[in-house]
Short mmCIF file of C-alpha atoms in Angstrom, two decimals:
data_model
loop_
_atom_site.label_atom_id
_atom_site.label_comp_id
_atom_site.label_asym_id
_atom_site.label_seq_id
_atom_site.Cartn_x
_atom_site.Cartn_y
_atom_site.Cartn_z
CA MET S 1 0.00 0.00 0.00
CA ALA S 2 1.07 3.67 -0.21
CA ARG S 3 3.76 4.65 2.23
CA GLY S 4 4.46 8.02 3.77
CA ARG S 5 8.22 7.48 3.48
CA GLY S 6 10.80 4.91 2.41
CA LYS S 7 11.66 3.17 -0.82
CA LEU S 8 9.43 0.82 -2.78
CA THR S 9 9.90 -2.87 -2.07
CA PRO S 10 10.47 -5.40 -4.89
CA GLN S 11 6.86 -6.53 -4.36
CA ASP S 12 5.64 -2.92 -4.74
CA LYS S 13 7.51 -2.67 -8.04
CA GLU S 14 6.00 -5.94 -9.26
CA ASP S 15 2.52 -4.75 -8.23
CA MET S 16 3.08 -1.53 -10.20
CA LYS S 17 3.93 -3.53 -13.34
CA VAL S 18 0.89 -5.79 -12.98
CA PHE S 19 -1.45 -2.84 -12.32
CA SER S 20 -0.02 -0.98 -15.33
CA THR S 21 -0.57 -4.02 -17.58
CA ASN S 22 -4.14 -4.53 -16.35
CA LEU S 23 -5.02 -0.84 -16.58
CA ASN S 24 -3.70 -0.53 -20.13
CA ALA S 25 -5.63 -3.66 -21.11
CA ILE S 26 -8.97 -2.43 -19.77
CA LEU S 27 -8.44 1.05 -21.25
CA SER S 28 -7.88 -0.53 -24.65
CA ASP S 29 -10.73 -3.03 -24.27
CA ARG S 30 -13.23 -0.35 -23.24
CA ASN S 31 -11.90 2.17 -25.79
CA CYS S 32 -11.40 4.63 -22.94
CA LYS S 33 -8.90 7.48 -22.99
CA GLN S 34 -6.85 8.54 -19.96
CA VAL S 35 -8.43 11.98 -20.00
CA GLU S 36 -11.93 10.46 -19.85
CA LEU S 37 -10.94 8.28 -16.87
CA SER S 38 -9.35 11.28 -15.14
CA ARG S 39 -12.50 13.40 -15.52
CA ALA S 40 -14.82 10.60 -14.38
CA THR S 41 -12.82 9.57 -11.31
CA GLY S 42 -11.28 12.90 -10.27
CA ILE S 43 -7.80 11.35 -10.34
CA PRO S 44 -5.26 13.91 -11.67
CA ALA S 45 -4.08 13.18 -15.20
CA SER S 46 -0.44 13.21 -14.09
CA THR S 47 -1.21 10.59 -11.44
CA LEU S 48 -2.96 8.34 -13.99
CA THR S 49 0.03 8.66 -16.30
CA GLY S 50 2.21 7.21 -13.55
CA TYR S 51 -0.17 4.27 -13.20
CA VAL S 52 -0.30 3.65 -16.95
CA LYS S 53 3.50 3.80 -17.30
CA GLY S 54 4.03 1.62 -14.24
CA THR S 55 6.08 4.23 -12.39
CA SER S 56 3.64 4.87 -9.56
CA LEU S 57 1.86 2.55 -7.12
CA PRO S 58 -1.84 3.50 -6.82
CA ILE S 59 -3.38 4.20 -3.44
CA PRO S 60 -6.34 2.00 -2.44
CA GLY S 61 -8.82 4.83 -2.88
CA ASN S 62 -7.81 5.38 -6.50
CA VAL S 63 -7.89 1.64 -7.25
CA GLN S 64 -11.48 1.62 -5.96
CA LYS S 65 -12.43 4.63 -8.12
CA ILE S 66 -11.04 3.02 -11.26
CA ALA S 67 -12.63 -0.35 -10.47
CA ASP S 68 -16.00 1.31 -9.84
CA TYR S 69 -15.77 3.24 -13.11
CA PHE S 70 -15.21 0.07 -15.13
CA GLY S 71 -17.57 -2.04 -13.03
CA VAL S 72 -14.95 -4.59 -11.97
CA LEU S 73 -13.47 -5.82 -8.70
CA LYS S 74 -10.31 -4.15 -7.42
CA SER S 75 -8.47 -7.46 -7.75
CA THR S 76 -9.16 -7.42 -11.50
CA LEU S 77 -6.74 -4.49 -11.69
CA ASP S 78 -4.53 -4.84 -8.63
CA PRO S 79 -3.23 -8.17 -7.22
CA ARG S 80 -2.95 -6.65 -3.74
CA PHE S 81 -6.73 -6.96 -3.35
CA VAL S 82 -7.20 -10.60 -4.40
CA SER S 83 -7.76 -11.86 -0.85
CA GLU S 84 -10.04 -8.93 -0.03
CA ASP S 85 -12.26 -9.40 -3.08
CA SER S 86 -12.42 -13.17 -2.65
CA ALA S 87 -14.28 -12.63 0.63
CA ILE S 88 -17.00 -10.61 -1.11
CA GLU S 89 -20.20 -12.53 -1.77
CA VAL S 90 -21.29 -11.82 -5.31
CA THR S 91 -25.00 -12.05 -6.04
CA PRO S 92 -25.66 -13.44 -9.53
CA THR S 93 -27.21 -10.87 -11.83
CA PRO S 94 -30.22 -12.02 -13.88
CA PHE S 95 -29.27 -12.42 -17.51
CA PRO S 96 -30.73 -9.47 -19.41
CA ILE S 97 -33.20 -9.93 -22.21
CA ALA S 98 -31.34 -9.71 -25.51
CA SER S 99 -32.03 -6.72 -27.71
CA PRO S 100 -33.20 -7.22 -31.32
CA ILE S 101 -29.74 -6.24 -32.54
CA GLN S 102 -28.09 -8.81 -30.28
CA THR S 103 -30.54 -11.51 -31.38
CA ILE S 104 -29.77 -10.92 -35.06
CA TYR S 105 -26.03 -10.74 -34.38
CA ASP S 106 -26.07 -14.09 -32.57
CA GLU S 107 -27.76 -15.75 -35.56
CA LEU S 108 -25.07 -14.58 -37.98
CA LYS S 109 -22.01 -16.65 -38.80
CA PRO S 110 -18.58 -15.31 -37.66
CA PRO S 111 -17.59 -13.65 -40.98
CA ARG S 112 -20.86 -11.68 -41.05
CA GLN S 113 -20.60 -10.93 -37.32
CA ALA S 114 -17.23 -9.30 -38.02
CA LYS S 115 -18.79 -7.09 -40.71
CA VAL S 116 -21.58 -6.02 -38.35
CA LEU S 117 -19.07 -5.27 -35.60
CA ASN S 118 -16.85 -3.18 -37.89
CA TYR S 119 -19.86 -1.22 -39.15
CA ALA S 120 -21.08 -0.61 -35.59
CA LYS S 121 -17.64 0.62 -34.54
CA ARG S 122 -17.56 3.10 -37.44
CA GLN S 123 -21.02 4.35 -36.49
CA LEU S 124 -19.93 4.78 -32.87
CA ASP S 125 -16.79 6.69 -33.91
CA GLU S 126 -18.86 8.99 -36.13
CA GLN S 127 -21.30 9.60 -33.28
CA LYS S 128 -18.49 10.47 -30.88
CA ASN S 129 -16.89 12.80 -33.42
CA GLU S 130 -20.22 14.58 -34.02
CA GLU S 131 -20.74 15.05 -30.28
CA GLU S 132 -17.18 16.33 -29.82
CA THR S 133 -17.61 18.75 -32.71
CA LYS S 134 -20.79 20.15 -31.16
CA ILE S 135 -19.05 20.60 -27.81
CA ASN S 136 -16.13 22.41 -29.47
CA GLU S 137 -18.50 24.69 -31.40
CA VAL S 138 -20.30 25.65 -28.20
CA SER S 139 -17.00 26.16 -26.36
CA GLU S 140 -15.75 28.53 -29.05
CA ASN S 141 -18.82 30.73 -28.56
CA ILE S 142 -18.47 30.93 -24.77
CA ILE S 143 -16.58 33.90 -23.36
CA ARG S 144 -14.51 32.63 -20.46
CA LEU S 145 -14.16 35.02 -17.53
CA ASP S 146 -10.61 33.76 -17.04
CA ASP S 147 -9.71 35.31 -20.41
CA TYR S 148 -10.14 38.74 -18.80
CA ARG S 149 -8.14 38.05 -15.65
CA GLN S 150 -4.62 39.44 -15.42
CA THR S 151 -1.77 36.94 -15.28
CA THR S 152 1.82 37.33 -14.20
CA TYR S 153 4.88 35.10 -14.14
CA ARG S 154 6.50 34.04 -10.88
CA ARG S 155 9.58 31.91 -10.31
CA VAL S 156 9.06 28.46 -8.78
CA THR S 157 12.25 27.37 -7.02
CA GLY S 158 11.51 24.25 -5.01
CA VAL S 159 9.88 20.83 -4.90
CA VAL S 160 8.10 19.56 -1.79
CA SER S 161 6.80 16.06 -1.29
CA ALA S 162 3.32 15.01 -0.30
CA GLY S 163 4.57 11.44 -0.35
CA SER S 164 7.97 9.84 0.12
CA GLY S 165 10.07 13.00 0.37
CA SER S 166 11.93 15.29 -2.06
CA MET S 167 15.62 15.74 -1.41
CA GLN S 168 16.90 19.22 -0.74
CA ASP S 169 18.76 19.29 -4.05
CA ASP S 170 15.55 18.54 -5.98
CA ASP S 171 15.22 22.22 -6.82
CA LEU S 172 13.33 23.82 -9.68
CA ASP S 173 14.06 27.02 -11.46
CA MET S 174 11.17 27.76 -13.76
CA GLU S 175 8.70 30.54 -14.41
CA VAL S 176 4.99 29.77 -14.12
CA SER S 177 2.00 31.93 -15.07
CA PHE S 178 -0.38 32.71 -12.19
CA TYR S 179 -3.57 34.75 -11.98
CA GLU S 180 -2.66 37.97 -10.17
CA ASP S 181 -5.78 37.94 -7.99
CA GLU S 182 -4.78 34.55 -6.53
CA ILE S 183 -1.27 35.55 -5.46
CA PRO S 184 -1.03 36.33 -1.72
CA ASP S 185 0.37 39.67 -0.62
CA ASP S 186 3.00 38.26 1.74
CA TYR S 187 5.12 35.25 0.75
CA ASP S 188 8.80 34.44 0.21
CA ALA S 189 8.91 31.44 -2.13
CA ILE S 190 6.82 29.17 -4.35
CA ALA S 191 7.17 25.37 -4.39
CA TYR S 192 5.71 22.62 -6.58
CA VAL S 193 3.92 19.68 -4.92
CA VAL S 194 4.66 16.06 -5.83
CA GLY S 195 2.45 13.38 -4.26
CA ASN S 196 -1.02 12.82 -2.82
CA SER S 197 -0.55 12.47 0.95
CA MET S 198 -2.13 15.86 1.73
CA GLU S 199 -5.33 15.40 -0.27
CA PRO S 200 -7.92 16.80 -0.39
CA LYS S 201 -6.42 20.05 0.93
CA ILE S 202 -3.29 19.90 -1.24
CA LYS S 203 -3.07 17.85 -4.43
CA ASN S 204 -0.32 16.59 -6.69
CA GLY S 205 0.71 19.38 -9.07
CA ASP S 206 -0.40 22.25 -6.82
CA TYR S 207 1.80 25.27 -6.15
CA LEU S 208 2.41 26.44 -2.59
CA PHE S 209 3.12 30.03 -1.58
CA ILE S 210 5.44 29.85 1.42
CA LYS S 211 6.36 32.34 4.13
CA ASN S 212 9.82 31.51 5.45
CA THR S 213 9.94 31.01 9.21
CA PRO S 214 12.02 28.80 11.53
CA GLN S 215 8.98 27.88 13.62
CA VAL S 216 5.26 27.27 13.08
CA ASP S 217 2.41 26.58 15.49
CA TYR S 218 0.89 23.16 16.00
CA ASN S 219 -1.97 22.30 13.60
CA THR S 220 -0.34 24.45 10.90
CA ILE S 221 0.52 23.19 7.42
CA GLY S 222 4.13 23.92 6.67
CA ILE S 223 7.26 22.84 4.86
CA PHE S 224 9.58 20.67 6.93
CA GLN S 225 12.96 19.13 6.20
CA VAL S 226 13.43 15.72 7.80
CA ASP S 227 16.76 13.94 7.32
CA GLY S 228 17.47 15.95 4.17
CA ALA S 229 14.06 15.46 2.52
CA ASN S 230 11.46 18.22 2.18
CA TYR S 231 7.81 17.54 3.03
CA VAL S 232 4.56 19.47 3.15
CA LYS S 233 2.69 18.26 6.25
CA LYS S 234 0.55 19.42 9.16
CA LEU S 235 2.57 19.86 12.35
CA ARG S 236 1.33 17.84 15.31
CA GLN S 237 2.94 17.23 18.68
CA GLY S 238 5.61 14.62 18.01
CA TYR S 239 4.77 13.92 14.38
CA LEU S 240 3.97 15.36 10.95
CA GLU S 241 0.44 14.50 9.81
CA SER S 242 -0.62 13.29 6.35
CA LEU S 243 -4.20 14.44 5.68
CA ASN S 244 -4.80 11.54 3.29
CA PRO S 245 -5.61 8.48 5.46
CA ASP S 246 -3.98 6.19 2.90
CA TYR S 247 -0.58 7.62 3.83
CA GLU S 248 1.40 7.19 7.04
CA ASP S 249 2.30 10.08 9.32
CA ILE S 250 5.97 10.88 9.94
CA HIS S 251 6.81 10.26 13.59
CA LEU S 252 9.70 12.30 14.94
CA ASP S 253 12.32 11.59 17.60
CA GLU S 254 15.72 12.84 18.71
CA ASN S 255 17.46 10.80 16.00
CA ASN S 256 15.84 12.80 13.20
CA ASP S 257 17.48 15.87 11.67
CA ILE S 258 14.47 18.22 11.59
CA ARG S 259 14.18 21.80 10.33
CA THR S 260 11.15 24.01 9.74
CA ILE S 261 11.43 25.83 6.41
CA GLY S 262 8.22 27.83 6.35
CA LYS S 263 4.46 28.12 6.59
CA VAL S 264 2.07 27.50 3.68
CA VAL S 265 0.08 30.72 3.25
CA SER S 266 -1.76 29.81 0.04
CA VAL S 267 -2.40 26.88 -2.31
CA TYR S 268 -2.64 27.54 -6.06
CA ARG S 269 -4.26 24.95 -8.31
CA GLU S 270 -4.22 25.25 -12.08
CA LYS S 271 -7.70 25.26 -13.62
#
């Protein structure tokens, strides 16, 4: 399962490969695009890309969302849930009454079935293209309020982890466009978030406006360096809290090298 810190085990890496293979297979079988799955489940597109490429191990909540979307058990996608799903009692679903199209299709011989299937696929593609064209035509006629908002570029200089930790030398140096009315008046630095451990408050890909300070109050979300790795967490007494229950908290003791970098004063999320 997802870990708040530490490296992936060999089993985790194997699970990532299996999940990636299964996810790619069901996406292809259902003719579903990543962007459609992202919109339907609320899982960030960048996170899904990691699952598809096999570079990221999905958290249980996201496995459930994807399984629900496709109407399958979690174990169909992720081998970590085989024992869990095997304990679920499945009630047989009454076989639906065949439609006239299905009845005719079943009576055809395989060569003619293939012709019907190819024709149906072409019709479906045409229907999707027509719907997409209509949506684009409507979108072109809509005046977006964001088009009238002032933007400005700000330099993003750091990476903070909402996951397994970003090393201090994982620095960025890039300029990003922000809406002026969403930039706080008082901040010292901007950092880019990698990971999901602070959802729903802070998500992967968000930008954090940070006020540098060597100390923050309890129950405050801040940037902390623990043993050389930078994290965004909520400060509690004796530990750093992950808001996402699928991630572990970071418990602190005298053996840790701990430093407070600053306080998060604002979270910016690209629309």
